[in-house]
Amino acid sequence: MKNLPKYKVGGFEIVRDLLSLSELKNLVEFYDEVFSSQEAYDNGDLYDMAGKEHGNNMRRWKVPQLMHPDRYCPSLKETDLFKDASEFASDYFGEKATVTFAHAINKNPHCTAETPWHQDAAFWRPELKYNSVSIWVPLQDVDTHNGCMRYIEGSHEYDVLPHQSVNNNINAQGFELASELQPKFLQNVTPVPLKVGEAVAHCPYVLHSAGANQSSDFRRALIIDASIAHEDRQRKCHFEWVEKRRTRRSEILESMNVHWTGEPA
């Protein structure tokens, strides 16, 4: 793999030949099993990222999301996919990078919910500047019909912009770019259709989203984050949207003294 100029300029880039067909089959089987896992739900790792809490009645969920899928399938860490993701990040940063985090999304068929526009870093620790790359790996062909990724090219030049809970509902799982900023920033949207085996890599500061799944099948995606050492911010800041949120998952993490990490895509 090699450094990709467009990723440095625009904030994202397509990665070719990342997922093999043999590993794809195993991942799809894992998704079919884990997205009904009571254990993952009880741990707060499995939830509906689209908005309202519906308990563990997963048939009512719109966009099931699983944090830390490697907890429920430890062999994921040994796959060529994870190794190649680490290699891609290492080539980009010019030093050894490691996979630090992953999450999985299983958008339901005929799901009208779109993933809100956001920056990944808006979900993370405000005292750090992140040196990471998120690699979004679809488990089927994706386009604008079934919810491919879309970006605001060049928006990674900004630091974390103000966000809010989705629809200003502090009980919603996700965040979105503050509504008053959307007319200014959400111009010239670039959709990124992909074939199976391909992925799209982006930095944590680029604005991105994913469309509704209008197809009759699940839209499955695995997101892998790889990074080198992060940097302390020189000036203290805080993310009030994180502090205000009150969800089942955030309460479980707070009870464990764990900071919320991860984001929808």
PDB file of N, CA and C in Angstrom, residues 38-113:
ATOM      1  N   GLN A  38     -27.801 -11.115  23.088  1.00  0.00           N
ATOM      2  CA  GLN A  38     -28.265 -10.548  24.352  1.00  0.00           C
ATOM      3  C   GLN A  38     -27.081 -10.064  25.189  1.00  0.00           C
ATOM      4  N   GLU A  39     -25.974 -10.792  25.125  1.00  0.00           N
ATOM      5  CA  GLU A  39     -24.782 -10.392  25.872  1.00  0.00           C
ATOM      6  C   GLU A  39     -24.295  -9.013  25.434  1.00  0.00           C
ATOM      7  N   ALA A  40     -24.214  -8.786  24.131  1.00  0.00           N
ATOM      8  CA  ALA A  40     -23.754  -7.497  23.634  1.00  0.00           C
ATOM      9  C   ALA A  40     -24.721  -6.382  24.032  1.00  0.00           C
ATOM     10  N   TYR A  41     -26.015  -6.681  24.031  1.00  0.00           N
ATOM     11  CA  TYR A  41     -27.012  -5.687  24.453  1.00  0.00           C
ATOM     12  C   TYR A  41     -26.843  -5.358  25.938  1.00  0.00           C
ATOM     13  N   ASP A  42     -26.703  -6.399  26.759  1.00  0.00           N
ATOM     14  CA  ASP A  42     -26.547  -6.182  28.204  1.00  0.00           C
ATOM     15  C   ASP A  42     -25.291  -5.375  28.526  1.00  0.00           C
ATOM     16  N   ASN A  43     -24.246  -5.538  27.728  1.00  0.00           N
ATOM     17  CA  ASN A  43     -23.000  -4.808  27.935  1.00  0.00           C
ATOM     18  C   ASN A  43     -23.079  -3.362  27.451  1.00  0.00           C
ATOM     19  N   GLY A  44     -24.165  -3.018  26.769  1.00  0.00           N
ATOM     20  CA  GLY A  44     -24.293  -1.680  26.201  1.00  0.00           C
ATOM     21  C   GLY A  44     -23.584  -1.512  24.876  1.00  0.00           C
ATOM     22  N   ASP A  45     -23.042  -2.609  24.326  1.00  0.00           N
ATOM     23  CA  ASP A  45     -22.304  -2.527  23.068  1.00  0.00           C
ATOM     24  C   ASP A  45     -23.210  -2.604  21.841  1.00  0.00           C
ATOM     25  N   LEU A  46     -24.404  -3.135  21.994  1.00  0.00           N
ATOM     26  CA  LEU A  46     -25.334  -3.290  20.876  1.00  0.00           C
ATOM     27  C   LEU A  46     -26.550  -2.412  21.128  1.00  0.00           C
ATOM     28  N   TYR A  47     -26.849  -1.539  20.187  1.00  0.00           N
ATOM     29  CA  TYR A  47     -27.956  -0.603  20.362  1.00  0.00           C
ATOM     30  C   TYR A  47     -28.396  -0.074  18.999  1.00  0.00           C
ATOM     31  N   ASP A  48     -29.518   0.642  18.994  1.00  0.00           N
ATOM     32  CA  ASP A  48     -30.030   1.264  17.781  1.00  0.00           C
ATOM     33  C   ASP A  48     -29.487   2.690  17.718  1.00  0.00           C
ATOM     34  N   MET A  49     -28.611   2.963  16.752  1.00  0.00           N
ATOM     35  CA  MET A  49     -27.995   4.271  16.663  1.00  0.00           C
ATOM     36  C   MET A  49     -28.893   5.305  16.001  1.00  0.00           C
ATOM     37  N   ALA A  50     -30.085   4.897  15.527  1.00  0.00           N
ATOM     38  CA  ALA A  50     -30.933   5.808  14.760  1.00  0.00           C
ATOM     39  C   ALA A  50     -31.718   6.770  15.626  1.00  0.00           C
ATOM     40  N   GLY A  51     -31.825   6.512  16.922  1.00  0.00           N
ATOM     41  CA  GLY A  51     -32.561   7.466  17.740  1.00  0.00           C
ATOM     42  C   GLY A  51     -33.119   6.859  18.998  1.00  0.00           C
ATOM     43  N   LYS A  52     -34.432   6.663  19.037  1.00  0.00           N
ATOM     44  CA  LYS A  52     -35.130   6.283  20.255  1.00  0.00           C
ATOM     45  C   LYS A  52     -34.711   4.904  20.759  1.00  0.00           C
ATOM     46  N   GLU A  53     -34.768   4.754  22.077  1.00  0.00           N
ATOM     47  CA  GLU A  53     -34.497   3.464  22.702  1.00  0.00           C
ATOM     48  C   GLU A  53     -35.755   2.603  22.629  1.00  0.00           C
ATOM     49  N   HIS A  54     -35.614   1.361  22.188  1.00  0.00           N
ATOM     50  CA  HIS A  54     -36.738   0.432  22.121  1.00  0.00           C
ATOM     51  C   HIS A  54     -36.454  -0.833  22.929  1.00  0.00           C
ATOM     52  N   GLY A  55     -35.567  -0.718  23.918  1.00  0.00           N
ATOM     53  CA  GLY A  55     -35.212  -1.902  24.681  1.00  0.00           C
ATOM     54  C   GLY A  55     -34.538  -2.927  23.784  1.00  0.00           C
ATOM     55  N   ASN A  56     -34.634  -4.190  24.167  1.00  0.00           N
ATOM     56  CA  ASN A  56     -33.988  -5.226  23.364  1.00  0.00           C
ATOM     57  C   ASN A  56     -34.918  -5.817  22.309  1.00  0.00           C
ATOM     58  N   ASN A  57     -36.000  -5.117  21.985  1.00  0.00           N
ATOM     59  CA  ASN A  57     -36.876  -5.530  20.888  1.00  0.00           C
ATOM     60  C   ASN A  57     -36.221  -5.102  19.572  1.00  0.00           C
ATOM     61  N   MET A  58     -35.256  -5.899  19.127  1.00  0.00           N
ATOM     62  CA  MET A  58     -34.406  -5.497  18.008  1.00  0.00           C
ATOM     63  C   MET A  58     -35.158  -5.426  16.688  1.00  0.00           C
ATOM     64  N   ARG A  59     -36.332  -6.036  16.612  1.00  0.00           N
ATOM     65  CA  ARG A  59     -37.123  -5.945  15.383  1.00  0.00           C
ATOM     66  C   ARG A  59     -37.594  -4.520  15.130  1.00  0.00           C
ATOM     67  N   ARG A  60     -37.644  -3.697  16.176  1.00  0.00           N
ATOM     68  CA  ARG A  60     -38.081  -2.320  16.028  1.00  0.00           C
ATOM     69  C   ARG A  60     -36.911  -1.380  15.747  1.00  0.00           C
ATOM     70  N   TRP A  61     -35.699  -1.883  15.839  1.00  0.00           N
ATOM     71  CA  TRP A  61     -34.534  -1.046  15.589  1.00  0.00           C
ATOM     72  C   TRP A  61     -34.411  -0.726  14.102  1.00  0.00           C
ATOM     73  N   LYS A  62     -33.817   0.429  13.824  1.00  0.00           N
ATOM     74  CA  LYS A  62     -33.597   0.835  12.439  1.00  0.00           C
ATOM     75  C   LYS A  62     -32.155   0.607  11.997  1.00  0.00           C
ATOM     76  N   VAL A  63     -31.223   1.059  12.831  1.00  0.00           N
ATOM     77  CA  VAL A  63     -29.801   0.957  12.458  1.00  0.00           C
ATOM     78  C   VAL A  63     -29.020   0.353  13.619  1.00  0.00           C
ATOM     79  N   PRO A  64     -29.046  -0.973  13.752  1.00  0.00           N
ATOM     80  CA  PRO A  64     -28.279  -1.610  14.824  1.00  0.00           C
ATOM     81  C   PRO A  64     -26.780  -1.362  14.669  1.00  0.00           C
ATOM     82  N   GLN A  65     -26.145  -1.022  15.761  1.00  0.00           N
ATOM     83  CA  GLN A  65     -24.700  -0.803  15.775  1.00  0.00           C
ATOM     84  C   GLN A  65     -24.079  -1.593  16.916  1.00  0.00           C
ATOM     85  N   LEU A  66     -22.931  -2.194  16.643  1.00  0.00           N
ATOM     86  CA  LEU A  66     -22.192  -2.973  17.634  1.00  0.00           C
ATOM     87  C   LEU A  66     -20.823  -2.355  17.830  1.00  0.00           C
ATOM     88  N   MET A  67     -20.535  -1.959  19.063  1.00  0.00           N
ATOM     89  CA  MET A  67     -19.207  -1.465  19.394  1.00  0.00           C
ATOM     90  C   MET A  67     -18.316  -2.647  19.781  1.00  0.00           C
ATOM     91  N   HIS A  68     -17.035  -2.539  19.459  1.00  0.00           N
ATOM     92  CA  HIS A  68     -16.042  -3.552  19.836  1.00  0.00           C
ATOM     93  C   HIS A  68     -16.451  -4.961  19.374  1.00  0.00           C
ATOM     94  N   PRO A  69     -16.668  -5.172  18.085  1.00  0.00           N
ATOM     95  CA  PRO A  69     -17.066  -6.513  17.631  1.00  0.00           C
ATOM     96  C   PRO A  69     -16.035  -7.589  17.940  1.00  0.00           C
ATOM     97  N   ASP A  70     -14.763  -7.203  18.109  1.00  0.00           N
ATOM     98  CA  ASP A  70     -13.726  -8.179  18.422  1.00  0.00           C
ATOM     99  C   ASP A  70     -13.891  -8.771  19.814  1.00  0.00           C
ATOM    100  N   ARG A  71     -14.706  -8.132  20.686  1.00  0.00           N
ATOM    101  CA  ARG A  71     -15.009  -8.741  21.985  1.00  0.00           C
ATOM    102  C   ARG A  71     -15.840 -10.009  21.806  1.00  0.00           C
ATOM    103  N   TYR A  72     -16.622 -10.056  20.755  1.00  0.00           N
ATOM    104  CA  TYR A  72     -17.544 -11.162  20.532  1.00  0.00           C
ATOM    105  C   TYR A  72     -17.044 -12.113  19.447  1.00  0.00           C
ATOM    106  N   CYS A  73     -15.976 -11.691  18.797  1.00  0.00           N
ATOM    107  CA  CYS A  73     -15.291 -12.560  17.832  1.00  0.00           C
ATOM    108  C   CYS A  73     -13.805 -12.206  17.871  1.00  0.00           C
ATOM    109  N   PRO A  74     -13.071 -12.714  18.892  1.00  0.00           N
ATOM    110  CA  PRO A  74     -11.660 -12.336  19.063  1.00  0.00           C
ATOM    111  C   PRO A  74     -10.785 -12.624  17.846  1.00  0.00           C
ATOM    112  N   SER A  75     -11.200 -13.575  17.012  1.00  0.00           N
ATOM    113  CA  SER A  75     -10.392 -13.914  15.841  1.00  0.00           C
ATOM    114  C   SER A  75     -10.357 -12.786  14.807  1.00  0.00           C
ATOM    115  N   LEU A  76     -11.237 -11.797  14.941  1.00  0.00           N
ATOM    116  CA  LEU A  76     -11.207 -10.650  14.029  1.00  0.00           C
ATOM    117  C   LEU A  76      -9.834  -9.984  14.025  1.00  0.00           C
ATOM    118  N   LYS A  77      -9.199  -9.947  15.181  1.00  0.00           N
ATOM    119  CA  LYS A  77      -7.901  -9.279  15.296  1.00  0.00           C
ATOM    120  C   LYS A  77      -6.816  -9.987  14.486  1.00  0.00           C
ATOM    121  N   GLU A  78      -7.064 -11.242  14.163  1.00  0.00           N
ATOM    122  CA  GLU A  78      -6.070 -12.030  13.428  1.00  0.00           C
ATOM    123  C   GLU A  78      -6.344 -12.090  11.935  1.00  0.00           C
ATOM    124  N   THR A  79      -7.370 -11.390  11.473  1.00  0.00           N
ATOM    125  CA  THR A  79      -7.713 -11.452  10.050  1.00  0.00           C
ATOM    126  C   THR A  79      -6.747 -10.624   9.210  1.00  0.00           C
ATOM    127  N   ASP A  80      -6.668 -10.983   7.927  1.00  0.00           N
ATOM    128  CA  ASP A  80      -5.880 -10.179   6.996  1.00  0.00           C
ATOM    129  C   ASP A  80      -6.450  -8.766   6.897  1.00  0.00           C
ATOM    130  N   LEU A  81      -7.771  -8.634   7.045  1.00  0.00           N
ATOM    131  CA  LEU A  81      -8.400  -7.317   6.980  1.00  0.00           C
ATOM    132  C   LEU A  81      -7.827  -6.380   8.039  1.00  0.00           C
ATOM    133  N   PHE A  82      -7.751  -6.836   9.282  1.00  0.00           N
ATOM    134  CA  PHE A  82      -7.195  -5.997  10.348  1.00  0.00           C
ATOM    135  C   PHE A  82      -5.711  -5.729  10.113  1.00  0.00           C
ATOM    136  N   LYS A  83      -4.992  -6.740   9.654  1.00  0.00           N
ATOM    137  CA  LYS A  83      -3.568  -6.547   9.399  1.00  0.00           C
ATOM    138  C   LYS A  83      -3.339  -5.541   8.276  1.00  0.00           C
ATOM    139  N   ASP A  84      -4.154  -5.622   7.212  1.00  0.00           N
ATOM    140  CA  ASP A  84      -4.005  -4.695   6.097  1.00  0.00           C
ATOM    141  C   ASP A  84      -4.426  -3.277   6.487  1.00  0.00           C
ATOM    142  N   ALA A  85      -5.419  -3.162   7.372  1.00  0.00           N
ATOM    143  CA  ALA A  85      -5.817  -1.844   7.855  1.00  0.00           C
ATOM    144  C   ALA A  85      -4.663  -1.198   8.620  1.00  0.00           C
ATOM    145  N   SER A  86      -3.992  -1.981   9.454  1.00  0.00           N
ATOM    146  CA  SER A  86      -2.837  -1.476  10.191  1.00  0.00           C
ATOM    147  C   SER A  86      -1.710  -1.082   9.243  1.00  0.00           C
ATOM    148  N   GLU A  87      -1.513  -1.876   8.202  1.00  0.00           N
ATOM    149  CA  GLU A  87      -0.467  -1.578   7.229  1.00  0.00           C
ATOM    150  C   GLU A  87      -0.779  -0.285   6.472  1.00  0.00           C
ATOM    151  N   PHE A  88      -2.037  -0.128   6.085  1.00  0.00           N
ATOM    152  CA  PHE A  88      -2.431   1.098   5.391  1.00  0.00           C
ATOM    153  C   PHE A  88      -2.137   2.327   6.255  1.00  0.00           C
ATOM    154  N   ALA A  89      -2.542   2.273   7.519  1.00  0.00           N
ATOM    155  CA  ALA A  89      -2.327   3.400   8.426  1.00  0.00           C
ATOM    156  C   ALA A  89      -0.833   3.652   8.653  1.00  0.00           C
ATOM    157  N   SER A  90      -0.059   2.581   8.765  1.00  0.00           N
ATOM    158  CA  SER A  90       1.387   2.728   8.958  1.00  0.00           C
ATOM    159  C   SER A  90       2.027   3.418   7.763  1.00  0.00           C
ATOM    160  N   ASP A  91       1.610   3.026   6.558  1.00  0.00           N
ATOM    161  CA  ASP A  91       2.141   3.658   5.354  1.00  0.00           C
ATOM    162  C   ASP A  91       1.762   5.131   5.302  1.00  0.00           C
ATOM    163  N   TYR A  92       0.544   5.435   5.711  1.00  0.00           N
ATOM    164  CA  TYR A  92       0.090   6.818   5.651  1.00  0.00           C
ATOM    165  C   TYR A  92       0.858   7.705   6.640  1.00  0.00           C
ATOM    166  N   PHE A  93       0.989   7.234   7.886  1.00  0.00           N
ATOM    167  CA  PHE A  93       1.625   8.049   8.917  1.00  0.00           C
ATOM    168  C   PHE A  93       3.151   7.994   8.859  1.00  0.00           C
ATOM    169  N   GLY A  94       3.681   7.000   8.158  1.00  0.00           N
ATOM    170  CA  GLY A  94       5.130   6.894   8.078  1.00  0.00           C
ATOM    171  C   GLY A  94       5.761   6.292   9.310  1.00  0.00           C
ATOM    172  N   GLU A  95       4.946   5.677  10.158  1.00  0.00           N
ATOM    173  CA  GLU A  95       5.440   4.964  11.339  1.00  0.00           C
ATOM    174  C   GLU A  95       4.414   3.902  11.718  1.00  0.00           C
ATOM    175  N   LYS A  96       4.798   3.023  12.619  1.00  0.00           N
ATOM    176  CA  LYS A  96       3.953   1.897  12.975  1.00  0.00           C
ATOM    177  C   LYS A  96       2.628   2.352  13.575  1.00  0.00           C
ATOM    178  N   ALA A  97       1.533   1.936  12.957  1.00  0.00           N
ATOM    179  CA  ALA A  97       0.195   2.207  13.474  1.00  0.00           C
ATOM    180  C   ALA A  97      -0.459   0.893  13.869  1.00  0.00           C
ATOM    181  N   THR A  98      -1.374   0.961  14.816  1.00  0.00           N
ATOM    182  CA  THR A  98      -2.072  -0.235  15.273  1.00  0.00           C
ATOM    183  C   THR A  98      -3.577  -0.009  15.242  1.00  0.00           C
ATOM    184  N   VAL A  99      -4.307  -1.104  15.069  1.00  0.00           N
ATOM    185  CA  VAL A  99      -5.762  -1.039  15.141  1.00  0.00           C
ATOM    186  C   VAL A  99      -6.153  -0.873  16.604  1.00  0.00           C
ATOM    187  N   THR A 100      -6.889   0.194  16.903  1.00  0.00           N
ATOM    188  CA  THR A 100      -7.235   0.510  18.284  1.00  0.00           C
ATOM    189  C   THR A 100      -8.715   0.324  18.592  1.00  0.00           C
ATOM    190  N   PHE A 101      -9.539   0.255  17.556  1.00  0.00           N
ATOM    191  CA  PHE A 101     -10.974   0.266  17.794  1.00  0.00           C
ATOM    192  C   PHE A 101     -11.698  -0.175  16.535  1.00  0.00           C
ATOM    193  N   ALA A 102     -12.875  -0.798  16.721  1.00  0.00           N
ATOM    194  CA  ALA A 102     -13.726  -1.152  15.578  1.00  0.00           C
ATOM    195  C   ALA A 102     -15.177  -1.099  16.009  1.00  0.00           C
ATOM    196  N   HIS A 103     -16.048  -0.870  15.056  1.00  0.00           N
ATOM    197  CA  HIS A 103     -17.472  -1.039  15.307  1.00  0.00           C
ATOM    198  C   HIS A 103     -18.151  -1.496  14.025  1.00  0.00           C
ATOM    199  N   ALA A 104     -19.338  -2.083  14.195  1.00  0.00           N
ATOM    200  CA  ALA A 104     -20.051  -2.703  13.087  1.00  0.00           C
ATOM    201  C   ALA A 104     -21.458  -2.120  12.994  1.00  0.00           C
ATOM    202  N   ILE A 105     -21.945  -1.957  11.776  1.00  0.00           N
ATOM    203  CA  ILE A 105     -23.289  -1.426  11.533  1.00  0.00           C
ATOM    204  C   ILE A 105     -24.041  -2.365  10.610  1.00  0.00           C
ATOM    205  N   ASN A 106     -25.307  -2.559  10.909  1.00  0.00           N
ATOM    206  CA  ASN A 106     -26.145  -3.508  10.171  1.00  0.00           C
ATOM    207  C   ASN A 106     -27.467  -2.815   9.809  1.00  0.00           C
ATOM    208  N   LYS A 107     -27.413  -1.876   8.865  1.00  0.00           N
ATOM    209  CA  LYS A 107     -28.589  -1.065   8.521  1.00  0.00           C
ATOM    210  C   LYS A 107     -29.675  -1.960   7.940  1.00  0.00           C
ATOM    211  N   ASN A 108     -30.866  -1.863   8.516  1.00  0.00           N
ATOM    212  CA  ASN A 108     -31.968  -2.735   8.112  1.00  0.00           C
ATOM    213  C   ASN A 108     -32.444  -2.450   6.693  1.00  0.00           C
ATOM    214  N   PRO A 109     -33.037  -3.453   6.040  1.00  0.00           N
ATOM    215  CA  PRO A 109     -33.629  -3.223   4.712  1.00  0.00           C
ATOM    216  C   PRO A 109     -34.719  -2.150   4.780  1.00  0.00           C
ATOM    217  N   HIS A 110     -34.822  -1.373   3.724  1.00  0.00           N
ATOM    218  CA  HIS A 110     -35.840  -0.326   3.594  1.00  0.00           C
ATOM    219  C   HIS A 110     -35.806   0.631   4.788  1.00  0.00           C
ATOM    220  N   CYS A 111     -34.614   0.917   5.267  1.00  0.00           N
ATOM    221  CA  CYS A 111     -34.429   1.830   6.404  1.00  0.00           C
ATOM    222  C   CYS A 111     -34.329   3.256   5.885  1.00  0.00           C
ATOM    223  N   THR A 112     -35.221   4.117   6.338  1.00  0.00           N
ATOM    224  CA  THR A 112     -35.227   5.505   5.875  1.00  0.00           C
ATOM    225  C   THR A 112     -34.251   6.389   6.658  1.00  0.00           C
ATOM    226  N   ALA A 113     -33.715   5.863   7.752  1.00  0.00           N
ATOM    227  CA  ALA A 113     -32.815   6.661   8.594  1.00  0.00           C
ATOM    228  C   ALA A 113     -31.454   6.842   7.916  1.00  0.00           C
TER     229      ALA A 113
END
